[in-house]
CSV table of C-alpha atoms and ligand atoms in Angstrom, one decimal:
chain,number,residue,atom,x,y,z
E,9,MET,CA,-46.1,22.4,-9.8
E,10,SER,CA,-42.4,23.4,-8.5
E,11,GLN,CA,-39.7,22.6,-10.7
E,12,ALA,CA,-36.8,20.3,-9.9
E,13,LYS,CA,-33.8,22.7,-8.4
E,14,ARG,CA,-31.0,22.6,-11.0
E,15,ILE,CA,-27.6,22.0,-8.9
E,16,ALA,CA,-24.3,22.5,-10.4
E,17,ILE,CA,-21.4,20.3,-9.4
E,18,LEU,CA,-17.8,20.8,-10.0
E,19,GLY,CA,-14.3,20.8,-8.1
E,20,PHE,CA,-10.9,20.8,-8.9
E,21,SER,CA,-8.6,18.7,-6.6
E,22,LEU,CA,-4.7,18.6,-6.2
E,23,GLU,CA,-2.9,18.6,-3.2
E,24,ALA,CA,0.4,20.5,-4.9
E,25,ASN,CA,3.9,19.7,-3.8
E,26,ARG,CA,6.2,22.7,-4.9
E,27,SER,CA,8.9,20.3,-5.5
E,28,ALA,CA,7.5,17.6,-7.2
E,29,PRO,CA,7.0,17.5,-11.2
E,30,VAL,CA,4.2,19.5,-12.6
E,31,SER,CA,1.2,17.9,-13.1
E,32,ASP,CA,-0.1,18.0,-16.3
E,33,ARG,CA,-3.7,16.9,-18.2
E,34,GLN,CA,-2.3,13.3,-18.2
E,35,SER,CA,-1.9,13.1,-14.4
E,36,PHE,CA,-5.7,14.3,-14.2
E,37,GLU,CA,-6.8,12.2,-17.2
E,38,GLN,CA,-5.6,9.1,-15.4
E,39,THR,CA,-7.1,10.0,-12.3
E,40,LEU,CA,-10.6,12.0,-12.9
E,41,TYR,CA,-11.3,14.3,-15.6
E,42,THR,CA,-15.0,14.4,-16.6
E,43,SER,CA,-17.4,16.7,-18.0
E,44,ALA,CA,-20.9,16.8,-19.8
E,45,ASP,CA,-22.1,13.6,-20.8
E,46,ASP,CA,-19.3,11.4,-19.3
E,47,PHE,CA,-19.9,13.2,-16.0
E,48,ALA,CA,-23.6,13.0,-16.1
E,49,ARG,CA,-23.3,9.4,-16.9
E,50,ARG,CA,-21.1,8.6,-13.6
E,51,LEU,CA,-23.7,10.7,-11.6
E,52,ALA,CA,-26.5,8.6,-12.9
E,53,SER,CA,-25.1,5.1,-12.6
E,54,ASP,CA,-21.4,5.1,-12.1
E,55,ARG,CA,-20.8,6.8,-8.9
E,56,ALA,CA,-18.3,4.7,-7.7
E,57,SER,CA,-15.9,6.5,-9.8
E,58,LEU,CA,-16.4,9.6,-8.1
E,59,PRO,CA,-15.1,10.8,-5.0
E,60,GLY,CA,-16.9,10.2,-1.6
E,61,THR,CA,-17.6,13.7,-1.1
E,62,VAL,CA,-19.9,13.9,-4.5
E,63,ARG,CA,-21.6,10.6,-4.0
E,64,GLY,CA,-22.7,11.6,-0.2
E,65,PHE,CA,-24.0,15.1,-1.7
E,66,CYS,CA,-25.9,13.5,-4.3
E,67,ALA,CA,-27.3,10.6,-2.1
E,68,THR,CA,-28.6,12.9,0.3
E,69,LEU,CA,-30.4,15.3,-2.3
E,70,ASP,CA,-31.7,12.2,-3.8
E,71,GLU,CA,-33.4,11.3,-0.3
E,72,SER,CA,-34.7,14.9,0.4
E,73,ILE,CA,-35.8,16.8,-2.6
E,74,ASP,CA,-36.5,17.0,-6.2
E,75,TRP,CA,-33.4,17.8,-7.8
E,76,THR,CA,-31.3,17.4,-11.1
E,77,PRO,CA,-27.7,17.5,-11.1
E,78,VAL,CA,-26.1,19.7,-13.6
E,79,PRO,CA,-22.6,18.5,-14.3
E,80,ILE,CA,-19.9,20.9,-15.1
E,81,VAL,CA,-16.2,19.6,-14.4
E,82,LEU,CA,-14.5,17.6,-12.1
E,83,ALA,CA,-10.8,17.2,-12.1
E,84,GLU,CA,-8.6,15.3,-9.7
E,85,ALA,CA,-5.2,14.3,-9.7
E,86,PRO,CA,-2.7,12.2,-7.7
E,87,PRO,CA,-0.9,14.8,-5.0
E,88,GLY,CA,2.0,16.1,-7.2
E,89,GLY,CA,3.6,19.3,-8.4
E,90,PRO,CA,1.8,22.9,-9.5
E,91,ALA,CA,-0.8,22.0,-12.2
E,92,ASP,CA,0.6,22.9,-15.5
E,93,GLN,CA,-0.6,26.8,-16.1
E,94,ALA,CA,-2.2,25.9,-19.4
E,95,PHE,CA,-4.1,22.9,-18.3
E,96,PHE,CA,-5.3,24.8,-15.4
E,97,ASN,CA,-6.3,27.9,-17.7
E,98,GLN,CA,-7.9,25.7,-19.9
E,99,MET,CA,-10.1,23.8,-17.2
E,100,LEU,CA,-11.0,26.9,-15.5
E,101,ALA,CA,-12.6,28.2,-19.2
E,102,GLN,CA,-14.2,24.8,-19.4
E,103,MET,CA,-15.8,25.4,-16.0
E,104,LYS,CA,-17.0,29.1,-16.5
E,105,ALA,CA,-18.4,28.2,-20.1
E,106,ALA,CA,-20.5,25.1,-18.7
E,107,LEU,CA,-21.8,27.2,-15.6
E,108,SER,CA,-22.6,30.2,-17.9
E,109,GLN,CA,-24.6,27.9,-20.1
E,110,ALA,CA,-26.3,25.9,-17.2
E,111,MET,CA,-27.3,29.8,-15.6
E,112,GLN,CA,-28.9,30.5,-19.2
E,113,GLN,CA,-31.1,27.4,-19.3
E,114,PRO,CA,-34.7,27.5,-17.7
E,115,GLY,CA,-34.5,27.2,-13.9
E,116,ALA,CA,-30.8,28.4,-14.2
E,117,LEU,CA,-29.1,27.2,-10.9
E,118,ALA,CA,-30.6,26.7,-7.7
E,119,GLY,CA,-27.1,25.9,-6.0
E,120,VAL,CA,-23.5,24.9,-6.8
E,121,TYR,CA,-21.5,22.3,-4.8
E,122,ILE,CA,-17.5,22.5,-5.1
E,123,SER,CA,-15.7,19.4,-4.4
E,124,GLU,CA,-12.5,20.6,-3.8
E,125,HIS,CA,-9.2,19.5,-2.0
E,126,GLY,CA,-7.7,23.1,-1.1
E,127,ALA,CA,-4.0,22.8,-1.3
E,128,GLY,CA,-4.2,23.5,-5.3
E,129,LEU,CA,-1.5,25.3,-7.0
E,130,ALA,CA,-0.8,26.0,-10.9
E,131,GLU,CA,2.3,26.9,-12.1
E,132,ASP,CA,2.2,30.7,-11.9
E,133,ILE,CA,-0.8,30.8,-9.1
E,134,ASP,CA,-0.7,29.9,-5.5
E,135,ASP,CA,-4.4,30.5,-4.7
E,136,ALA,CA,-5.6,28.2,-7.7
E,137,ASP,CA,-8.5,27.2,-5.5
E,138,GLY,CA,-9.5,30.7,-4.9
E,139,GLU,CA,-9.4,31.3,-8.9
E,140,VAL,CA,-12.0,28.6,-9.0
E,141,PHE,CA,-14.1,30.1,-6.1
E,142,ALA,CA,-14.4,33.3,-7.6
E,143,MET,CA,-14.9,32.1,-11.0
E,144,VAL,CA,-18.0,30.6,-9.5
E,145,ARG,CA,-19.4,33.5,-7.8
E,146,ASP,CA,-18.6,35.7,-10.5
E,147,VAL,CA,-20.8,33.3,-13.0
E,148,VAL,CA,-23.7,32.5,-10.5
E,149,GLY,CA,-24.0,35.9,-8.9
E,150,ALA,CA,-24.4,37.0,-5.0
E,151,ASP,CA,-28.0,34.9,-4.6
E,152,VAL,CA,-26.9,31.3,-5.5
E,153,PRO,CA,-25.8,29.3,-2.9
E,154,VAL,CA,-22.1,28.1,-3.3
E,155,LEU,CA,-21.0,25.6,-0.9
E,156,ALA,CA,-17.7,23.5,-0.8
E,157,THR,CA,-16.1,20.7,1.1
E,158,LEU,CA,-12.3,20.8,1.5
E,159,ASP,CA,-9.6,18.6,2.6
E,160,LEU,CA,-8.2,19.3,6.1
E,161,HIS,CA,-4.9,19.7,4.3
E,162,GLY,CA,-6.0,22.8,2.2
E,163,HIS,CA,-5.6,26.2,2.7
E,164,VAL,CA,-8.7,28.8,3.0
E,165,THR,CA,-8.0,32.2,1.4
E,166,PRO,CA,-9.8,35.2,2.0
E,167,ARG,CA,-10.6,34.9,-1.6
E,168,MET,CA,-12.4,31.6,-1.2
E,169,ASN,CA,-13.9,32.9,1.9
E,170,ALA,CA,-15.7,35.6,-0.1
E,171,ALA,CA,-17.1,33.6,-2.9
E,172,ALA,CA,-18.4,30.4,-0.9
E,173,ASP,CA,-21.2,30.8,1.6
E,174,VAL,CA,-20.2,27.6,3.4
E,175,MET,CA,-17.1,25.9,3.6
E,176,ILE,CA,-16.7,22.5,5.0
E,177,ALA,CA,-13.6,20.4,5.7
E,178,TYR,CA,-13.1,16.9,6.6
E,179,LEU,CA,-12.8,16.2,10.4
E,180,THR,CA,-10.8,13.0,10.1
E,181,ASN,CA,-7.4,12.1,9.2
E,182,PRO,CA,-7.0,9.5,7.5
E,183,HIS,CA,-10.2,10.9,5.4
E,184,VAL,CA,-12.7,8.5,6.4
E,185,ASP,CA,-15.6,11.1,6.6
E,186,GLN,CA,-15.7,12.3,3.0
E,187,PHE,CA,-19.3,11.1,2.4
E,188,GLU,CA,-20.5,12.4,5.6
E,189,ARG,CA,-19.1,16.0,4.7
E,190,GLY,CA,-20.8,15.6,1.3
E,191,THR,CA,-24.1,14.9,3.1
E,192,GLU,CA,-23.5,17.8,5.5
E,193,ALA,CA,-23.1,20.4,2.3
E,194,ALA,CA,-26.3,19.0,0.7
E,195,GLN,CA,-28.2,19.6,4.4
E,196,SER,CA,-26.5,23.1,4.7
E,197,MET,CA,-27.7,23.8,1.0
E,198,MET,CA,-31.0,22.6,1.8
E,199,GLU,CA,-31.1,25.2,4.9
E,200,MET,CA,-30.1,27.7,2.6
E,201,PHE,CA,-33.0,27.1,0.2
E,202,ASN,CA,-35.3,27.5,3.1
E,203,GLY,CA,-33.8,30.7,4.1
E,204,MET,CA,-31.5,30.3,6.2
E,205,GLN,CA,-28.2,32.9,6.0
E,206,PRO,CA,-24.7,31.5,6.6
E,207,HIS,CA,-21.8,33.9,7.8
E,208,SER,CA,-18.7,32.3,7.5
E,209,VAL,CA,-15.5,33.8,9.3
E,210,LEU,CA,-11.7,32.7,8.6
E,211,VAL,CA,-9.1,33.3,10.7
E,212,ARG,CA,-5.5,32.3,9.6
E,213,VAL,CA,-3.0,31.0,11.9
E,214,PRO,CA,0.7,31.2,11.1
E,215,MET,CA,1.4,27.4,11.8
E,216,ILE,CA,2.9,24.9,9.4
E,217,SER,CA,2.9,21.7,10.8
E,218,PRO,CA,4.2,18.3,10.2
E,219,ALA,CA,2.1,16.0,8.2
E,220,VAL,CA,2.8,13.0,11.0
E,221,SER,CA,1.3,15.4,13.8
E,222,LEU,CA,-1.8,15.6,12.1
E,223,LEU,CA,-3.8,12.8,12.8
E,224,THR,CA,-7.2,12.9,14.2
E,225,ALA,CA,-7.3,9.7,16.3
E,226,SER,CA,-5.3,11.2,19.2
E,227,GLY,CA,-3.0,14.2,19.7
E,228,PRO,CA,-3.1,17.9,19.3
E,229,TYR,CA,-5.0,18.5,16.1
E,230,ALA,CA,-7.5,15.7,17.4
E,231,ASP,CA,-7.9,17.9,20.6
E,232,LEU,CA,-8.5,21.1,18.6
E,233,ILE,CA,-10.9,19.6,15.9
E,234,ASN,CA,-12.9,17.8,18.8
E,235,TYR,CA,-13.1,20.9,20.9
E,236,GLY,CA,-14.3,22.7,17.8
E,237,GLN,CA,-17.1,20.2,17.2
E,238,SER,CA,-18.2,20.6,20.8
E,239,LYS,CA,-18.7,24.0,20.3
E,240,LEU,CA,-21.5,23.3,17.4
E,241,THR,CA,-25.0,25.0,18.4
E,242,PRO,CA,-28.0,25.9,16.8
E,243,LYS,CA,-26.2,29.3,16.1
E,244,ILE,CA,-23.0,27.3,15.0
E,245,LEU,CA,-23.3,25.7,11.4
E,246,ASN,CA,-20.0,24.5,11.0
E,247,VAL,CA,-16.4,24.5,12.2
E,248,SER,CA,-13.6,23.7,10.1
E,249,ILE,CA,-10.0,23.6,10.8
E,250,LEU,CA,-7.6,23.2,8.0
E,251,ALA,CA,-4.0,22.6,9.3
E,252,GLY,CA,-2.8,23.1,5.6
E,253,PHE,CA,0.1,21.4,3.6
E,254,ALA,CA,3.6,22.1,4.3
E,255,PRO,CA,5.2,20.8,1.0
E,256,ALA,CA,3.1,23.3,-1.0
E,257,ASP,CA,5.7,25.9,-0.2
E,258,ALA,CA,3.3,29.2,-1.2
E,259,SER,CA,1.9,32.2,0.1
E,260,THR,CA,-1.4,30.3,0.8
E,261,ASN,CA,0.4,28.4,3.4
E,262,GLY,CA,-0.5,27.9,7.4
E,263,MET,CA,-3.6,26.7,9.2
E,264,SER,CA,-7.1,27.9,8.2
E,265,VAL,CA,-9.8,28.4,11.2
E,266,VAL,CA,-13.1,28.4,9.0
E,267,VAL,CA,-16.4,29.0,11.3
E,268,THR,CA,-19.6,29.1,9.6
E,269,SER,CA,-22.9,30.6,11.9
E,270,ARG,CA,-26.5,31.0,11.1
E,271,GLY,CA,-28.1,34.2,10.7
E,272,ASP,CA,-25.7,36.4,12.8
E,273,VAL,CA,-22.1,36.7,12.1
E,274,ALA,CA,-20.7,37.2,15.7
E,275,PRO,CA,-21.0,34.0,17.0
E,276,ALA,CA,-18.6,32.6,14.1
E,277,GLN,CA,-16.1,35.8,14.8
E,278,GLN,CA,-15.9,34.7,18.8
E,279,LEU,CA,-15.5,31.1,17.8
E,280,ALA,CA,-13.0,31.3,15.2
E,281,THR,CA,-10.9,33.7,17.1
E,282,ALA,CA,-11.1,31.6,20.2
E,283,LEU,CA,-10.2,28.3,17.9
E,284,ALA,CA,-7.0,30.2,16.5
E,285,ALA,CA,-5.8,31.3,19.9
E,286,ARG,CA,-6.4,27.8,21.3
E,287,ALA,CA,-4.3,26.4,18.1
E,288,TRP,CA,-1.8,28.8,18.7
E,289,ALA,CA,-1.1,28.1,22.4
E,290,ASP,CA,-0.7,24.6,21.6
E,291,ARG,CA,1.9,24.6,18.5
E,292,GLU,CA,4.8,23.2,20.1
E,293,ARG,CA,2.8,19.8,20.4
E,294,TYR,CA,2.9,19.5,16.8
E,295,THR,CA,6.1,17.7,16.1
E,296,THR,CA,7.6,14.5,15.0
E,297,ASN,CA,8.8,11.0,16.3
E,298,LEU,CA,10.5,9.4,13.5
E,299,THR,CA,12.8,6.2,13.5
E,300,PRO,CA,16.4,6.6,11.7
E,301,LEU,CA,16.5,4.4,8.6
E,302,ASN,CA,19.0,2.0,10.1
E,303,GLN,CA,17.5,1.5,13.0
E,304,ALA,CA,14.2,0.5,11.4
E,305,VAL,CA,15.7,-1.8,9.1
E,306,SER,CA,17.4,-3.4,12.0
E,307,GLN,CA,14.4,-3.7,13.8
E,308,ALA,CA,12.5,-5.2,10.5
E,309,LYS,CA,15.6,-7.8,10.4
E,310,ARG,CA,14.9,-9.0,13.9
E,311,VAL,CA,11.3,-9.2,13.4
E,312,GLY,CA,11.7,-11.0,10.0
E,313,ALA,CA,14.1,-13.6,11.7
E,314,ASP,CA,12.0,-14.3,14.8
E,315,SER,CA,8.5,-15.8,14.0
E,316,ALA,CA,7.5,-14.9,17.6
E,317,ALA,CA,8.0,-11.2,17.3
E,318,VAL,CA,5.2,-8.9,16.6
E,319,PRO,CA,4.8,-8.0,12.8
E,320,ILE,CA,5.5,-4.2,12.3
E,321,LEU,CA,5.1,-2.1,9.5
E,322,LEU,CA,7.3,0.6,8.5
E,323,ALA,CA,6.1,3.9,7.1
E,324,ASP,CA,8.1,5.3,4.4
E,325,VAL,CA,6.4,8.8,5.0
E,326,ALA,CA,8.8,11.0,3.2
E,327,ASP,CA,7.8,9.0,0.1
E,328,ASN,CA,4.3,9.2,0.1
E,329,PRO,CA,2.6,9.2,-3.2
E,330,GLY,CA,-0.4,10.9,-1.4
E,331,GLY,CA,1.7,14.0,-0.8
E,332,GLY,CA,3.2,14.4,-3.9
E,333,GLY,CA,6.1,11.8,-3.3
E,334,ARG,CA,7.2,9.8,-6.6
E,335,GLY,CA,6.2,6.4,-4.7
E,336,ASN,CA,9.7,4.9,-5.8
E,337,THR,CA,12.5,5.9,-3.7
E,338,MET,CA,14.9,3.1,-3.0
E,339,TYR,CA,16.4,4.1,0.6
E,340,LEU,CA,14.5,1.7,2.3
E,341,LEU,CA,14.2,-1.2,-0.1
E,342,ARG,CA,18.0,-0.9,-0.7
E,343,GLU,CA,18.6,-1.3,2.9
E,344,LEU,CA,16.2,-4.3,3.3
E,345,ILE,CA,18.0,-5.9,0.4
E,346,GLU,CA,21.6,-5.1,1.6
E,347,GLN,CA,20.7,-6.4,5.1
E,348,LYS,CA,19.1,-9.4,3.7
E,349,VAL,CA,15.8,-9.1,5.8
E,350,ARG,CA,13.3,-11.6,5.3
E,351,GLN,CA,9.7,-11.9,5.5
E,352,VAL,CA,8.9,-8.4,3.8
E,353,VAL,CA,6.3,-6.7,1.6
E,354,VAL,CA,6.8,-3.7,0.3
E,355,GLY,CA,4.0,-1.6,-1.1
E,356,MET,CA,4.1,0.0,-3.7
E,357,ILE,CA,6.5,1.3,-5.8
E,358,TYR,CA,5.5,3.3,-8.8
E,359,ASP,CA,7.3,2.1,-12.0
E,360,GLU,CA,5.2,1.6,-15.1
E,361,ALA,CA,8.3,0.5,-17.1
E,362,LEU,CA,9.1,-2.1,-14.7
E,363,ALA,CA,5.4,-3.2,-14.2
E,364,GLY,CA,5.0,-3.4,-17.8
E,365,GLN,CA,8.1,-5.9,-18.1
E,366,ALA,CA,7.0,-8.1,-15.5
E,367,HIS,CA,3.8,-8.3,-17.6
E,368,GLU,CA,6.1,-9.3,-20.7
E,369,LYS,CA,8.1,-11.6,-18.7
E,370,GLY,CA,5.2,-13.5,-17.2
E,371,VAL,CA,4.6,-15.5,-13.9
E,372,GLY,CA,7.8,-17.5,-12.7
E,373,ALA,CA,10.3,-15.4,-14.9
E,374,THR,CA,13.7,-14.6,-13.2
E,375,PHE,CA,15.1,-11.2,-14.5
E,376,SER,CA,17.4,-8.4,-13.5
E,377,ALA,CA,14.8,-5.5,-12.5
E,378,LEU,CA,16.0,-1.8,-13.0
E,379,PHE,CA,14.2,0.4,-11.0
E,380,ASN,CA,13.5,4.0,-12.2
E,381,ARG,CA,15.1,3.4,-15.6
E,382,ASP,CA,12.8,6.4,-16.8
E,383,GLU,CA,12.5,8.6,-13.8
E,384,ARG,CA,14.8,12.1,-13.5
E,385,THR,CA,13.0,13.5,-9.9
E,386,ARG,CA,15.7,14.2,-7.1
E,387,PHE,CA,15.7,11.3,-4.4
E,388,SER,CA,14.3,8.6,-7.2
E,389,GLU,CA,17.8,6.9,-7.7
E,390,GLN,CA,18.0,4.1,-10.0
E,391,PHE,CA,18.4,0.5,-8.3
E,392,ALA,CA,18.9,-3.1,-9.9
E,393,THR,CA,18.3,-6.0,-8.4
E,394,ASP,CA,17.2,-9.7,-9.2
E,395,VAL,CA,13.8,-10.8,-9.1
E,396,VAL,CA,11.1,-13.3,-9.8
E,397,VAL,CA,7.7,-12.6,-10.9
E,398,GLU,CA,5.1,-14.0,-8.4
E,399,ALA,CA,1.9,-12.2,-9.3
E,400,LEU,CA,0.3,-10.1,-11.8
E,401,ALA,CA,-3.0,-8.0,-11.8
E,402,GLU,CA,-4.3,-5.4,-14.3
E,403,GLY,CA,-7.2,-3.0,-14.2
E,404,ASP,CA,-9.8,-1.3,-11.6
E,405,CYS,CA,-10.3,-2.6,-8.4
E,406,THR,CA,-12.5,-1.3,-5.9
E,407,GLY,CA,-11.5,0.1,-2.3
E,408,ARG,CA,-11.9,-2.2,0.6
E,409,ARG,CA,-11.2,0.0,3.4
E,410,GLY,CA,-10.0,3.3,4.3
E,411,ILE,CA,-10.2,6.2,2.3
E,412,TYR,CA,-10.6,4.2,-0.9
E,413,ALA,CA,-13.5,2.3,0.6
E,414,GLU,CA,-16.2,2.0,-2.3
E,415,ARG,CA,-14.2,3.7,-4.6
E,416,ARG,CA,-12.9,2.4,-8.0
E,417,ILE,CA,-9.3,3.0,-8.4
E,418,ASP,CA,-7.1,2.0,-11.6
E,419,LEU,CA,-3.4,1.2,-10.9
E,420,GLY,CA,-2.7,0.1,-14.2
E,421,ARG,CA,-0.4,-3.0,-14.9
E,422,CYS,CA,0.6,-4.2,-11.4
E,423,ALA,CA,2.9,-7.1,-10.7
E,424,LEU,CA,4.6,-8.9,-7.3
E,425,LEU,CA,8.1,-9.2,-7.7
E,426,ARG,CA,10.3,-11.3,-5.0
E,427,ALA,CA,13.8,-10.5,-4.4
E,428,ASP,CA,15.1,-13.1,-2.1
E,429,GLY,CA,12.9,-12.4,0.9
E,430,ILE,CA,11.4,-9.2,-0.1
E,431,ARG,CA,8.2,-9.0,-2.0
E,432,ILE,CA,7.7,-5.7,-3.9
E,433,ALA,CA,4.4,-4.5,-5.4
E,434,VAL,CA,5.1,-2.6,-8.4
E,435,VAL,CA,2.3,-0.2,-9.9
E,436,SER,CA,1.8,1.9,-13.1
E,437,ARG,CA,-0.3,4.9,-11.6
E,438,ARG,CA,1.0,6.5,-8.6
E,439,HIS,CA,-1.5,6.1,-5.8
E,440,GLN,CA,-0.5,5.5,-2.3
E,441,CYS,CA,-0.7,2.4,-0.5
E,442,ALA,CA,-3.9,3.0,1.5
E,443,ASP,CA,-6.0,0.3,0.9
E,444,PRO,CA,-5.2,-3.7,1.8
E,445,VAL,CA,-7.1,-4.9,-1.5
E,446,PHE,CA,-4.2,-3.2,-3.5
E,447,LEU,CA,-1.7,-6.0,-2.1
E,448,GLU,CA,-4.4,-8.7,-1.6
E,449,ARG,CA,-5.4,-8.8,-5.3
E,450,LEU,CA,-1.5,-9.9,-6.0
E,451,GLY,CA,-1.8,-12.7,-3.5
E,452,VAL,CA,-0.6,-11.3,-0.5
E,453,ASP,CA,-1.8,-12.5,2.7
E,454,LEU,CA,-1.5,-9.6,5.3
E,455,SER,CA,-2.5,-11.6,8.0
E,456,ALA,CA,1.1,-13.9,7.6
E,457,THR,CA,3.2,-10.7,6.8
E,458,ARG,CA,5.6,-9.9,9.3
E,459,VAL,CA,7.2,-6.7,8.0
E,460,LEU,CA,5.0,-4.5,5.7
E,461,VAL,CA,6.6,-1.3,4.1
E,462,ILE,CA,4.2,1.1,3.2
E,463,LYS,CA,4.9,4.3,1.0
E,464,SER,CA,2.1,6.5,2.8
E,465,ARG,CA,2.1,9.4,5.2
E,466,GLY,CA,-0.8,8.2,7.3
E,467,HIS,CA,-3.8,7.0,5.3
E,468,PHE,CA,-2.5,3.5,5.4
E,469,ARG,CA,-3.7,3.7,9.2
E,470,ALA,CA,-7.5,3.4,8.2
E,471,GLY,CA,-6.5,0.5,5.6
E,472,PHE,CA,-4.1,-1.6,7.2
E,473,ASP,CA,-5.6,-1.4,10.8
E,474,GLU,CA,-6.8,-4.8,11.0
E,475,HIS,CA,-3.3,-6.2,11.1
E,476,PHE,CA,-1.4,-3.2,12.5
E,477,LYS,CA,-2.1,-1.5,15.4
E,478,PRO,CA,-0.5,1.9,16.1
E,479,GLU,CA,2.0,0.5,18.3
E,480,GLN,CA,3.2,-1.5,15.6
E,481,ILE,CA,4.0,1.2,13.1
E,482,VAL,CA,7.1,2.8,12.7
E,483,GLU,CA,7.3,6.1,10.8
E,484,VAL,CA,10.9,5.9,9.0
E,485,ASP,CA,13.3,9.2,8.5
E,486,ALA,CA,14.5,8.7,4.8
E,487,PRO,CA,14.8,11.1,2.2
E,488,GLY,CA,12.0,12.3,0.3
E,489,LEU,CA,9.7,15.0,-1.5
E,490,THR,CA,7.4,14.4,1.6
E,491,THR,CA,9.3,14.5,4.5
E,492,PRO,CA,7.5,15.7,7.1
E,493,ILE,CA,10.4,17.6,8.8
E,494,ILE,CA,9.6,21.2,8.0
E,495,GLU,CA,13.3,22.3,8.2
E,496,LYS,CA,14.1,19.8,5.6
E,497,LEU,CA,11.8,21.0,3.0
E,498,ASN,CA,13.8,24.4,2.4
E,499,LEU,CA,10.6,26.2,2.3
E,500,GLN,CA,11.2,29.5,0.1
E,501,ARG,CA,7.5,31.2,-0.2
E,502,VAL,CA,5.6,30.5,2.8
E,503,PRO,CA,4.3,34.0,4.6
E,504,ARG,CA,7.1,34.7,7.4
E,505,PRO,CA,7.1,34.8,10.3
E,506,VAL,CA,5.3,31.3,10.8
E,507,TYR,CA,5.9,28.7,13.5
E,508,PRO,CA,8.1,26.4,13.6
E,509,LEU,CA,10.6,28.1,11.1
E,510,ASP,CA,10.6,31.5,13.3
E,511,PRO,CA,10.2,30.0,16.7
E,512,ASP,CA,10.3,33.0,18.7
E,513,MET,CA,7.7,34.8,17.0
E,514,ILE,CA,4.7,36.6,18.7
E,515,TRP,CA,1.0,36.3,17.3
E,516,ALA,CA,-2.5,36.6,18.4
E,517,PRO,CA,-5.7,36.3,16.7
R,30,ZN,ZN1,-5.6,15.3,3.1
């Protein structure tokens, strides 16, 4: 009788923004930090608390082979500053100890699955993901398949490529294919169990692209990814093109093209080189088209005053919690209040103290709300305005649509406050407003919302598309930690030369 295959699952996921406050242990524990029995329990009976990648990986193996998941450590924080170095060291040591122990048990390990973001930093380490990958390979040895999924905003380093057999990046932005990529990892691992030999080739392209230029519905990045997918053949196992994350401001920055072939390395080399050349030739198409703040607010004022006007969504792309933004800058809100704009919903401001105060006051109470009383981050200025508490919510909710679909999210204590014609959702956990349920649970009727303000760079598009089509979306140019304007990020540590900071540079793969 053949024994169940023991497969380890681990991962470290942090999209690190160099300019944001350090991501400490608490930032992980409030989002996802699980190991041992707790991780086993979630895998067995609470998968809604785990990322879509892990759910897809497990579901596919469940249907296909006799296997036993071996839980190691899964750590995920909201996008934020580099991981606290002591925390990162402890986490890595915990992963290593659990993996080593698993290797010594009967049956050892048949494979390792890493669910990773890829744009991680620790305070003293630019290639934090490479640390994790290298540790895994070091512990399990050369013969155990190691497969990973990555966010397409990640960076692939030679160290990662040397450690992993197969790396599979998301193909969609907003990232609605997390489950499918987990499935793909499981299928590729099973192919390896049956003797398939993967060869992955990495080509790094010196391009740093504005986050808003990286959507996959259309545009240069969509064209590149689609072209890569059209080249899948029996010889080509996977094509992953990771555009990277500009605000990481690290030696790892840039675009990574990773092609994995079956059996023979030559097809992967040829295709990776061709894709890198194609990306480079198209570099000038990766641009922004932002609307100045005052112009966006004037447009909102017109829409709020005219019930016949088409509703609009203002995306505060520079204060995106999904990119390390604090989700609490006041530039747009202050202007909306000063201009007395009507029929507005703002989703969502991260302010735990204010949300807590609203809960103490209760529904119907009026008070002077002071935003950012405890915040010391650049761009997060204090602002006071009189509000009425309209609604309260607390505890977990389950995503309904887009990147959080089926995933349970804890936003802590939440409140809907009204300041004249503006309703403001305030939350206690820093997440981007990418799912309509975050507002609907506070009683907001999105079909009746004339002006919706969302602190998110682009993932909101997959959540709010029921009511706001691409032509109704206005990307606003306001100050913030996640501005998509590369020149405003003041990047100090990226490898030079790099496009577009060195626009006249010459490069070939
Ligand atoms: Zn991403």
